Amino acid sequence: MQQEDMQKRMLIFFAVVSFLFISFTVISQFFFPENKKESPQSSQKQEINNQNIPIQTSGNFDLILTNERVNLDTSKNIKVKTKFGYIEFTPFGGRITSVYVEKYNHDMISDFSKKNKIFIGELITSNPNLTRILNFSEYTVSQNNKEITFKLEKENVSIEKTYTIQDDGVISIAVKTKGIENTSVALLSGVSLNSEGSFGHEGAIIKTDKDLIRIDKELKQPQIIRDNILWAGEENKYFLQIFAPKNGTNTVNVIPVAKDTTAVLVNVSPDFEGFIYSGAKLYSILGQITDYYKDLWKVDLDLRSSIDFGFFGILGKPLFLLLHFFYTYIPNWGVAIIILTVLIRILFFPLNHKSLKAMRKMADLAPEIEKLKKKYAKDPQKLQEEIMKLYAEAGANPMSGCLPILVQIPVFIALYNVLMVTVELKNAPFILWIKDLSDKDPYYILPILMGLSMIAQQWITPSSDKNQKMIMYIMAGVFTFMFMNFPAGLVLYWLTNNILGLLQSFIVNKTMKK
C-alpha cells in the first residue's frame, strides 16, 4: 500500500542516518583516536628514519633528517611576547621554535617538529652542505622591540633574516643572502600540526590564483605542485600555518617526513620577502590580513578559503556569518547558537507546520485505513482505490509529511559542519559547567536532556504506526549515546531544535483538536 511504502521509506531513511552516525563515532574513536601519537624515533641517538618512511628528497631538496639535526641545541631560545601569546626563535638557523596562542592554550609548532628539530623558517637548498650551514649554524641576533634580525657569515655565505611580528599574528619575513645564487632555495612553511580529532582536513594546503589544493598528511610519495601559487603550508580544522611570498611562487614541494606527517617547502629566490601566519582560523583575523595585503600587494590571498564549511558550504558560510553577527551583540557563543537555531526554526516554520499537520491527518485516518484493510483484504486493487479516495476526501498526502523534512536536511548538515570546524567555539564557555563548546559536555547533561527531548518529541508527535513510534524511541537512545562525545555546541543546537519542535507539535495538536 502507498502508506506502508511511505513508512518503509521513512524507516530506511532513519536506519541509514543511524548507521552513518554510528559508523562515524566508531571509526573516530577506535580507528582514529585523538590522543594517539606516532613516535618518529625510538631514541634520539638513532636516525629519524626508524619507524618512518625513508628520508625523502623532492625537487633536489634534502631536509637532512638525521641525528645531526635532532642533536642541535635549541635551549638558547629568544622569546618575544605578542598580543596573542609569544613566539620563540632559535639562533641556530634563525628558525621559529614556538608560536604559542594563549587564547586556545595551543602551540602551533607540533610535538613532532619540536622532537625532531624541524621548524618553520628554515631555508632548504639543493645543496645539502649549504642547507646545513643555513640551518644548523648559530647566528648573531639583534632585536628592536617586535623586530628580530639573525645574521650569519660563514664559508663564503652571508645571510640576513629579519622577522617583524604584527599584532594580528602575522610574522613578516625579509631575507637577504650572498653565496647561494647558484642553488635552488625553498622556505619550510609548515610541518603537520597536532591533530584536532578526526573531523576536518589535516595536511598540506596550497592556494593558487584559481584553486585551493588540499593534500592529506597520509601522503606516501613527495608531490610537486607547479602553478601560480599565492601561499602554502599546513592546516587542521582549527589552525593554519602558511607562508605567503611577495609576488607568489611557481613551485611548492610537499614531502612526507614520517608516518602521517608532511612538510611543505615553498620555492623562493635567494632574496625574498613575505609573511608567515601561524595561528587560529579566526574568520575576522583572516579577513583583516587578506584585506591588508590586498591593498599592499594588490592581490587577493583569500585566507578565509582555508575554513572548510563542508559540502554544503554555500549554506554553511551564511549560517556562520549569522552566528558571528549574533555574537558581536551578545558575546556568548552558546547564546548565539540558540538564537541562530530559533531563527532557522522560524524560517522553516511553514514547512514543519505542514509536515506536522500531514502526520496528524495520517494518524487520524489510521483507524479508517485499518477498517478498509479488513474489508478489502482479498482485493488489493480495490483497497488501493479506497485508500486513495479516503486521502482525497480528507485532504491528506502521505508524502507531504516527508518532503518538508528532506528540504531541511542540507541546512542541518551545513550547520553541523559549521559547529564542528568553527575555532571560535574552541575554549568558549557557555554557562556553568560548559567551559568549552568545542569539547564534549563533561557531565553529559546536554546529551541526556537532548535524548529526553527526542523521546518527548516522539510522544507528542502524531504517528499512524505504533511500530514506527517505538523505533523512534529506540533511536532517541542511540542518538543520546552517540552525542555524548560530540561537541557541546552541536548538542546545544540539537537540544534547542528539539525543544522548539516540541512547542510546534503542541501548537499543531491543540489547533487540530479544535
Coordinates of C-alpha atoms in Angstrom, one line a residue:
M1 CA 0.0 0.0 0.0
Q2 CA 1.1 3.6 -0.5
Q3 CA 1.0 4.4 3.2
E4 CA 3.0 1.3 4.0
D5 CA 5.5 2.1 1.3
M6 CA 6.0 5.6 2.7
Q7 CA 6.6 4.1 6.2
K8 CA 9.2 1.7 4.8
R9 CA 11.0 4.6 3.1
M10 CA 11.0 6.6 6.4
L11 CA 12.3 3.6 8.3
I12 CA 15.1 3.0 5.7
F13 CA 15.9 6.7 5.9
F14 CA 16.3 6.7 9.7
A15 CA 18.2 3.4 9.6
V16 CA 20.7 4.9 7.1
V17 CA 21.1 8.0 9.3
S18 CA 21.7 5.8 12.4
F19 CA 24.2 3.7 10.5
L20 CA 26.2 6.8 9.3
F21 CA 26.3 8.4 12.8
I22 CA 27.2 5.1 14.5
S23 CA 29.9 4.5 11.9
F24 CA 31.3 8.0 12.4
T25 CA 31.5 7.5 16.1
V26 CA 33.1 4.0 16.0
I27 CA 35.6 4.9 13.3
S28 CA 36.6 8.2 15.1
Q29 CA 37.1 6.6 18.5
F30 CA 38.6 3.2 17.6
F31 CA 40.5 3.8 14.3
F32 CA 41.5 7.4 14.7
P33 CA 41.8 8.1 18.4
E34 CA 42.6 11.7 19.0
N35 CA 45.4 11.2 21.6
K36 CA 47.3 8.6 19.6
K37 CA 50.8 9.8 18.7
E38 CA 53.2 8.2 16.3
S39 CA 56.8 8.2 17.6
P40 CA 59.1 9.1 14.7
Q41 CA 62.1 7.6 16.6
S42 CA 62.8 5.2 19.5
S43 CA 65.9 7.1 20.6
Q44 CA 67.5 10.5 19.8
K45 CA 70.7 8.7 19.1
Q46 CA 69.2 6.9 16.2
E47 CA 68.4 8.5 12.9
I48 CA 64.9 9.6 12.4
N49 CA 64.0 7.1 9.7
N50 CA 63.3 4.5 12.4
Q51 CA 59.5 3.6 12.1
N52 CA 59.3 6.2 9.4
I53 CA 59.4 6.2 5.6
P54 CA 62.9 6.6 4.2
I55 CA 64.4 10.1 4.0
Q56 CA 62.8 11.8 1.0
T57 CA 64.2 14.3 -1.5
S58 CA 61.8 16.3 -3.7
G59 CA 62.9 18.8 -6.2
N60 CA 66.5 18.2 -5.1
F61 CA 65.7 19.4 -1.6
D62 CA 67.1 17.3 1.2
L63 CA 65.8 18.1 4.7
I64 CA 68.7 16.2 6.3
L65 CA 66.5 14.2 8.7
T66 CA 69.4 12.7 10.7
N67 CA 70.7 12.7 14.3
E68 CA 72.7 15.7 13.2
R69 CA 69.5 17.7 13.2
V70 CA 68.0 16.1 16.3
N71 CA 71.0 16.8 18.5
L72 CA 71.0 20.5 17.8
D73 CA 70.9 22.7 20.9
T74 CA 67.7 24.7 20.9
S75 CA 67.8 25.7 24.6
K76 CA 69.0 29.2 23.8
N77 CA 65.7 30.4 22.5
I78 CA 64.8 34.0 22.1
K79 CA 61.2 34.7 23.4
V80 CA 59.2 37.6 22.1
K81 CA 55.9 38.4 23.8
T82 CA 53.0 39.2 21.5
K83 CA 49.4 40.3 21.7
F84 CA 48.2 36.7 21.3
G85 CA 50.8 34.9 23.3
Y86 CA 54.5 34.6 22.5
I87 CA 56.9 33.4 19.8
E88 CA 60.3 31.7 20.3
F89 CA 63.2 31.7 17.9
T90 CA 66.4 29.7 18.0
P91 CA 69.7 31.4 17.0
F92 CA 70.6 28.1 15.2
G93 CA 69.3 28.8 11.7
G94 CA 67.1 31.7 12.9
R95 CA 64.1 29.4 12.9
I96 CA 60.8 29.6 14.7
T97 CA 60.6 27.0 17.5
S98 CA 57.3 28.0 19.2
V99 CA 54.2 30.1 18.4
Y100 CA 52.0 29.9 21.5
V101 CA 48.4 31.1 21.2
E102 CA 47.3 31.9 24.7
K103 CA 43.5 32.1 24.0
Y104 CA 43.5 28.4 22.9
N105 CA 46.4 27.2 25.1
H106 CA 47.9 25.9 21.9
D107 CA 51.4 25.8 20.4
M108 CA 51.4 25.9 16.7
I109 CA 54.7 24.1 16.5
S110 CA 53.8 20.4 16.6
D111 CA 55.2 17.9 19.0
F112 CA 56.8 16.1 16.0
S113 CA 58.6 19.4 15.0
K114 CA 60.0 20.0 18.5
K115 CA 61.2 16.5 19.0
N116 CA 62.9 16.3 15.6
K117 CA 64.0 20.0 15.4
I118 CA 62.2 20.6 12.1
F119 CA 61.0 24.2 12.3
I120 CA 59.3 26.8 10.0
G121 CA 61.5 29.5 8.7
E122 CA 64.2 27.0 7.6
L123 CA 65.9 27.7 4.3
I124 CA 66.4 24.4 2.4
T125 CA 68.6 24.3 -0.7
S126 CA 69.5 21.8 -3.4
N127 CA 73.0 21.7 -1.8
P128 CA 72.9 19.6 1.5
N129 CA 76.1 21.2 2.8
L130 CA 74.7 24.6 2.2
T131 CA 71.4 23.6 3.9
R132 CA 73.5 22.5 7.0
I133 CA 75.2 25.9 7.1
L134 CA 72.0 27.9 6.8
N135 CA 70.0 25.9 9.4
F136 CA 72.5 24.3 11.8
S137 CA 74.9 27.3 12.4
E138 CA 74.5 29.8 15.2
Y139 CA 73.5 33.2 14.0
T140 CA 74.2 36.6 15.7
V141 CA 70.9 38.1 17.0
S142 CA 69.8 41.7 17.3
Q143 CA 66.3 42.8 18.5
N144 CA 64.4 46.1 18.3
N145 CA 61.0 45.6 20.1
K146 CA 59.0 43.3 17.8
E147 CA 61.7 43.1 15.1
I148 CA 64.3 40.5 15.4
T149 CA 67.3 40.0 13.0
F150 CA 69.5 37.0 12.5
K151 CA 72.9 37.3 10.7
L152 CA 75.4 34.7 9.6
E153 CA 78.7 34.9 7.7
K154 CA 80.3 31.5 7.1
E155 CA 82.2 29.8 4.3
N156 CA 81.6 32.5 1.7
V157 CA 77.9 32.6 2.6
S158 CA 76.2 35.7 4.0
I159 CA 72.6 35.8 5.2
E160 CA 70.4 38.3 7.0
K161 CA 67.0 37.1 8.1
T162 CA 64.6 39.7 9.7
Y163 CA 61.3 38.8 11.3
T164 CA 58.7 41.5 12.2
I165 CA 55.8 40.4 14.5
Q166 CA 52.5 42.1 13.9
D167 CA 49.6 42.4 16.4
D168 CA 47.3 40.2 14.2
G169 CA 49.7 37.3 14.4
V170 CA 51.4 37.8 11.1
I171 CA 55.2 37.4 11.1
S172 CA 56.7 39.4 8.3
I173 CA 60.0 37.9 6.9
A174 CA 62.7 39.5 4.8
V175 CA 65.8 37.5 3.7
K176 CA 68.9 38.8 2.0
T177 CA 71.7 36.4 1.0
K178 CA 75.1 36.2 -0.8
G179 CA 76.7 33.0 -1.9
I180 CA 73.7 30.9 -2.6
E181 CA 72.7 32.3 -6.0
N182 CA 73.5 29.1 -7.9
T183 CA 71.3 26.8 -5.9
S184 CA 67.5 26.2 -5.6
V185 CA 66.1 27.7 -2.4
A186 CA 62.9 26.9 -0.5
L187 CA 61.4 28.1 2.7
L188 CA 60.0 25.5 5.1
S189 CA 56.5 26.9 5.6
G190 CA 54.8 24.2 7.6
V191 CA 55.0 20.8 9.2
S192 CA 51.9 18.7 10.0
L193 CA 50.1 20.2 13.0
N194 CA 49.0 18.4 16.1
S195 CA 45.7 16.6 15.5
E196 CA 42.4 18.2 16.5
G197 CA 40.4 15.0 16.1
S198 CA 39.2 13.0 13.1
F199 CA 36.8 15.7 11.7
G200 CA 38.1 18.0 9.0
H201 CA 41.2 18.0 6.8
E202 CA 44.7 17.6 8.2
G203 CA 47.6 18.1 5.9
A204 CA 49.1 20.4 3.3
I205 CA 47.1 23.3 1.9
I206 CA 48.1 25.3 -1.2
K207 CA 46.3 28.3 -2.6
T208 CA 46.7 29.2 -6.2
D209 CA 45.1 32.1 -8.1
K210 CA 42.3 29.8 -9.2
D211 CA 42.1 26.8 -6.8
L212 CA 42.6 25.6 -3.2
I213 CA 44.5 22.4 -3.1
R214 CA 44.5 20.1 -0.1
I215 CA 46.9 17.1 0.3
D216 CA 46.3 14.6 3.2
K217 CA 49.0 14.1 5.8
E218 CA 49.0 10.4 4.9
L219 CA 50.9 11.2 1.7
K220 CA 53.3 8.4 0.8
Q221 CA 55.3 10.0 -2.0
P222 CA 56.6 13.5 -2.5
Q223 CA 54.4 15.8 -4.6
I224 CA 55.4 18.9 -6.5
I225 CA 52.8 21.5 -7.3
R226 CA 53.5 23.9 -10.1
D227 CA 51.1 26.8 -10.6
N228 CA 50.7 30.5 -9.8
I229 CA 50.8 29.9 -6.1
L230 CA 49.8 32.6 -3.6
W231 CA 50.6 30.7 -0.3
A232 CA 51.1 27.2 1.1
G233 CA 51.6 25.4 4.4
E234 CA 49.8 23.1 6.8
E235 CA 46.4 23.0 8.4
N236 CA 43.9 21.2 10.6
K237 CA 40.3 22.1 11.2
Y238 CA 41.1 24.9 13.6
F239 CA 44.6 26.2 12.8
L240 CA 46.6 27.3 9.8
Q241 CA 50.4 27.6 9.3
I242 CA 51.4 29.1 6.0
F243 CA 53.9 31.3 4.2
A244 CA 52.9 33.8 1.5
P245 CA 55.8 35.1 -0.6
K246 CA 55.5 38.6 -2.1
N247 CA 54.8 38.1 -5.8
G248 CA 53.9 34.5 -5.2
T249 CA 55.8 31.4 -6.3
N250 CA 55.5 28.8 -9.1
T251 CA 56.5 25.7 -7.2
V252 CA 55.7 24.0 -3.9
N253 CA 57.0 20.7 -2.6
V254 CA 55.0 18.5 -0.2
I255 CA 57.3 15.9 1.4
P256 CA 56.3 13.0 3.7
V257 CA 58.8 13.1 6.6
A258 CA 57.2 10.5 8.9
K259 CA 54.1 8.4 9.2
D260 CA 51.1 10.8 8.7
T261 CA 53.4 13.8 8.7
T262 CA 54.3 16.1 5.8
A263 CA 56.5 19.2 5.4
V264 CA 55.8 21.9 2.9
L265 CA 58.5 23.8 1.0
V266 CA 57.8 27.0 -0.9
N267 CA 60.3 27.8 -3.6
V268 CA 61.8 31.3 -3.2
S269 CA 64.6 33.4 -4.7
P270 CA 67.8 33.9 -2.7
D271 CA 66.5 37.3 -1.7
F272 CA 62.8 37.4 -0.8
E273 CA 60.0 38.9 1.3
G274 CA 56.7 37.6 2.5
F275 CA 54.9 36.7 5.7
I276 CA 54.2 33.7 7.8
Y277 CA 50.8 33.2 9.5
S278 CA 50.7 30.5 12.2
G279 CA 47.5 30.7 14.2
A280 CA 43.8 30.1 14.5
K281 CA 41.4 30.1 11.6
L282 CA 39.6 33.1 13.0
Y283 CA 37.3 34.4 10.3
S284 CA 37.7 38.0 11.3
I285 CA 41.5 37.9 11.6
L286 CA 41.9 36.0 8.2
G287 CA 39.7 38.7 6.6
Q288 CA 41.8 41.5 8.1
I289 CA 45.1 40.0 6.9
T290 CA 43.6 39.4 3.4
D291 CA 42.3 43.0 3.1
Y292 CA 45.7 44.4 4.3
Y293 CA 47.7 42.6 1.7
K294 CA 45.1 43.2 -1.0
D295 CA 45.9 46.9 -0.5
L296 CA 49.7 46.4 -0.1
W297 CA 50.4 43.7 -2.7
K298 CA 47.4 44.2 -5.0
V299 CA 46.5 40.5 -4.8
D300 CA 43.6 38.7 -3.1
L301 CA 45.1 36.0 -0.9
D302 CA 41.7 34.8 0.3
L303 CA 42.9 33.3 3.5
R304 CA 39.3 32.7 4.6
S305 CA 39.1 29.9 2.0
S306 CA 41.1 27.8 4.4
I307 CA 38.0 27.5 6.6
D308 CA 36.2 24.4 5.3
F309 CA 32.5 24.8 5.7
G310 CA 31.9 21.4 4.1
F311 CA 29.9 20.1 1.1
F312 CA 27.1 22.5 1.7
G313 CA 29.5 25.4 2.2
I314 CA 27.2 27.6 0.1
L315 CA 24.8 27.4 3.1
G316 CA 27.3 26.9 5.8
K317 CA 29.1 30.2 5.3
P318 CA 25.9 32.4 5.6
L319 CA 25.0 30.4 8.7
F320 CA 28.4 31.1 10.2
L321 CA 28.1 34.8 9.4
L322 CA 24.8 35.0 11.1
L323 CA 26.3 33.2 14.1
H324 CA 29.2 35.7 14.1
F325 CA 26.7 38.6 13.8
F326 CA 24.7 37.5 16.9
Y327 CA 28.0 37.1 18.8
T328 CA 29.0 40.7 18.2
Y329 CA 25.9 41.8 20.1
I330 CA 25.7 39.0 22.7
P331 CA 29.2 37.8 23.3
N332 CA 28.4 34.3 24.2
W333 CA 28.7 31.6 21.5
G334 CA 26.2 29.4 23.2
V335 CA 23.5 32.1 23.2
A336 CA 24.4 32.8 19.6
I337 CA 23.8 29.2 18.7
I338 CA 20.4 29.3 20.4
I339 CA 19.4 32.5 18.6
L340 CA 20.5 31.0 15.3
T341 CA 18.6 27.8 15.9
V342 CA 15.4 29.8 16.7
L343 CA 15.9 31.8 13.5
I344 CA 16.3 28.6 11.4
R345 CA 13.2 27.1 13.1
I346 CA 11.2 30.3 12.3
L347 CA 12.4 30.1 8.7
F348 CA 11.2 26.6 8.3
F349 CA 8.1 27.0 10.5
P350 CA 5.7 26.8 7.5
L351 CA 7.4 23.6 6.2
N352 CA 7.5 22.0 9.7
H353 CA 3.9 23.1 10.3
K354 CA 2.8 21.5 7.1
S355 CA 4.7 18.3 7.9
L356 CA 3.2 18.0 11.4
K357 CA -0.4 18.7 10.1
A358 CA 0.1 16.0 7.5
M359 CA 1.3 13.5 10.1
R360 CA -1.6 14.4 12.3
K361 CA -4.1 13.8 9.5
M362 CA -2.4 10.4 8.7
A363 CA -2.7 9.5 12.4
D364 CA -6.4 10.4 12.4
L365 CA -7.0 8.3 9.3
A366 CA -5.3 5.2 10.7
P367 CA -8.4 3.6 12.2
E368 CA -10.3 4.1 8.9
I369 CA -7.5 2.6 6.9
E370 CA -7.4 -0.5 9.2
K371 CA -11.1 -1.0 8.6
L372 CA -10.5 -0.8 4.8
K373 CA -7.7 -3.3 5.1
K374 CA -10.0 -5.8 6.8
K375 CA -12.9 -5.1 4.4
Y376 CA -10.8 -5.5 1.2
A377 CA -8.2 -7.9 2.4
K378 CA -8.7 -10.1 -0.7
D379 CA -8.9 -7.3 -3.2
P380 CA -5.6 -5.3 -3.1
Q381 CA -6.6 -3.2 -6.1
K382 CA -9.9 -2.1 -4.6
L383 CA -8.2 -1.4 -1.3
Q384 CA -5.7 0.9 -3.0
E385 CA -8.5 2.8 -4.7
E386 CA -10.4 3.2 -1.5
I387 CA -7.4 4.4 0.4
M388 CA -6.6 7.0 -2.2
K389 CA -10.2 8.0 -2.1
L390 CA -10.0 8.4 1.7
Y391 CA -6.8 10.5 1.3
A392 CA -8.5 12.8 -1.3
E393 CA -11.6 13.3 0.9
A394 CA -9.5 14.1 4.0
G395 CA -7.0 16.3 2.1
A396 CA -4.1 14.0 3.2
N397 CA -1.0 13.2 1.3
P398 CA 1.5 10.5 2.8
M399 CA 4.5 12.2 1.2
S400 CA 3.6 15.7 2.3
G401 CA 5.0 14.9 5.8
C402 CA 8.3 13.7 4.4
L403 CA 9.2 16.2 1.7
P404 CA 9.5 19.3 4.1
I405 CA 11.9 17.3 6.2
L406 CA 14.1 16.4 3.2
V407 CA 14.2 20.1 2.1
Q408 CA 15.8 21.0 5.5
I409 CA 18.5 18.3 5.6
P410 CA 21.1 20.3 3.6
V411 CA 20.7 23.2 6.1
F412 CA 21.1 20.9 9.1
I413 CA 24.2 19.3 7.6
A414 CA 25.7 22.7 6.8
L415 CA 25.1 23.9 10.3
Y416 CA 26.6 20.7 11.7
N417 CA 29.8 21.3 9.7
V418 CA 29.9 24.9 10.9
L419 CA 29.7 23.9 14.5
M420 CA 32.4 21.2 14.0
V421 CA 35.0 23.4 12.4
T422 CA 34.5 26.8 13.9
V423 CA 37.6 27.6 16.0
E424 CA 35.7 30.5 17.6
L425 CA 33.9 27.8 19.7
K426 CA 37.2 26.4 21.0
N427 CA 37.6 27.1 24.7
A428 CA 34.4 29.3 24.5
P429 CA 32.3 28.9 27.7
F430 CA 28.5 28.8 27.7
I431 CA 27.1 28.5 31.2
L432 CA 28.1 26.9 34.5
W433 CA 29.7 23.5 33.7
I434 CA 30.1 24.1 29.9
K435 CA 33.6 25.6 29.7
D436 CA 34.4 24.7 26.1
L437 CA 31.7 24.5 23.4
S438 CA 34.0 22.6 21.0
D439 CA 34.5 19.8 23.6
K440 CA 32.0 17.2 24.9
D441 CA 29.8 18.0 27.9
P442 CA 32.0 16.7 30.8
Y443 CA 28.9 15.6 32.8
Y444 CA 26.8 14.5 29.8
I445 CA 23.9 16.7 30.9
L446 CA 23.2 18.2 27.5
P447 CA 23.2 14.8 25.7
I448 CA 20.8 13.3 28.3
L449 CA 18.5 16.3 28.0
M450 CA 18.7 16.0 24.2
G451 CA 17.7 12.3 24.4
L452 CA 14.8 13.1 26.7
S453 CA 13.6 15.9 24.4
M454 CA 13.7 13.4 21.5
I455 CA 11.5 11.0 23.5
A456 CA 9.1 13.8 24.4
Q457 CA 9.0 14.9 20.8
Q458 CA 8.1 11.4 19.6
W459 CA 5.5 11.1 22.3
I460 CA 3.7 14.3 21.3
T461 CA 4.2 13.9 17.5
P462 CA 1.3 12.3 15.8
S463 CA 2.0 8.9 14.2
S464 CA -0.1 6.4 12.4
D465 CA 2.2 3.5 13.2
K466 CA 3.0 2.3 16.7
N467 CA 6.0 0.2 15.5
Q468 CA 7.5 3.3 13.8
K469 CA 7.0 5.3 17.0
M470 CA 8.8 2.5 19.0
I471 CA 11.7 2.6 16.6
M472 CA 12.0 6.3 17.1
Y473 CA 12.1 5.9 20.9
I474 CA 15.0 3.4 20.3
M475 CA 16.6 6.0 18.0
A476 CA 16.5 8.6 20.8
G477 CA 18.5 6.3 23.0
V478 CA 21.0 5.6 20.2
F479 CA 21.4 9.3 19.5
T480 CA 21.9 10.1 23.2
F481 CA 24.8 7.6 23.3
M482 CA 26.4 8.9 20.1
F483 CA 26.1 12.6 21.1
M484 CA 27.8 12.0 24.4
N485 CA 31.2 12.6 22.7
F486 CA 30.1 15.3 20.3
P487 CA 31.0 19.0 20.9
A488 CA 28.7 20.7 23.4
G489 CA 27.9 23.4 20.9
L490 CA 26.5 20.8 18.5
V491 CA 24.4 19.1 21.2
L492 CA 23.1 22.5 22.3
Y493 CA 21.9 23.2 18.8
W494 CA 20.1 19.8 18.6
L495 CA 18.6 20.2 22.1
T496 CA 17.3 23.7 21.3
N497 CA 15.9 22.5 17.9
N498 CA 14.1 19.6 19.7
I499 CA 12.5 21.9 22.3
L500 CA 11.3 24.2 19.6
G501 CA 9.9 21.2 17.7
L502 CA 8.1 20.1 20.9
L503 CA 6.4 23.6 21.1
Q504 CA 5.4 23.5 17.5
S505 CA 4.0 20.0 17.8
F506 CA 2.0 21.1 20.9
I507 CA 0.6 24.0 18.9
V508 CA -0.4 21.8 16.0
N509 CA -2.1 19.3 18.2
K510 CA -4.0 22.0 20.0
T511 CA -5.1 23.7 16.8
M512 CA -6.3 20.5 15.1
K513 CA -8.3 19.3 18.1
K514 CA -10.5 22.4 18.0

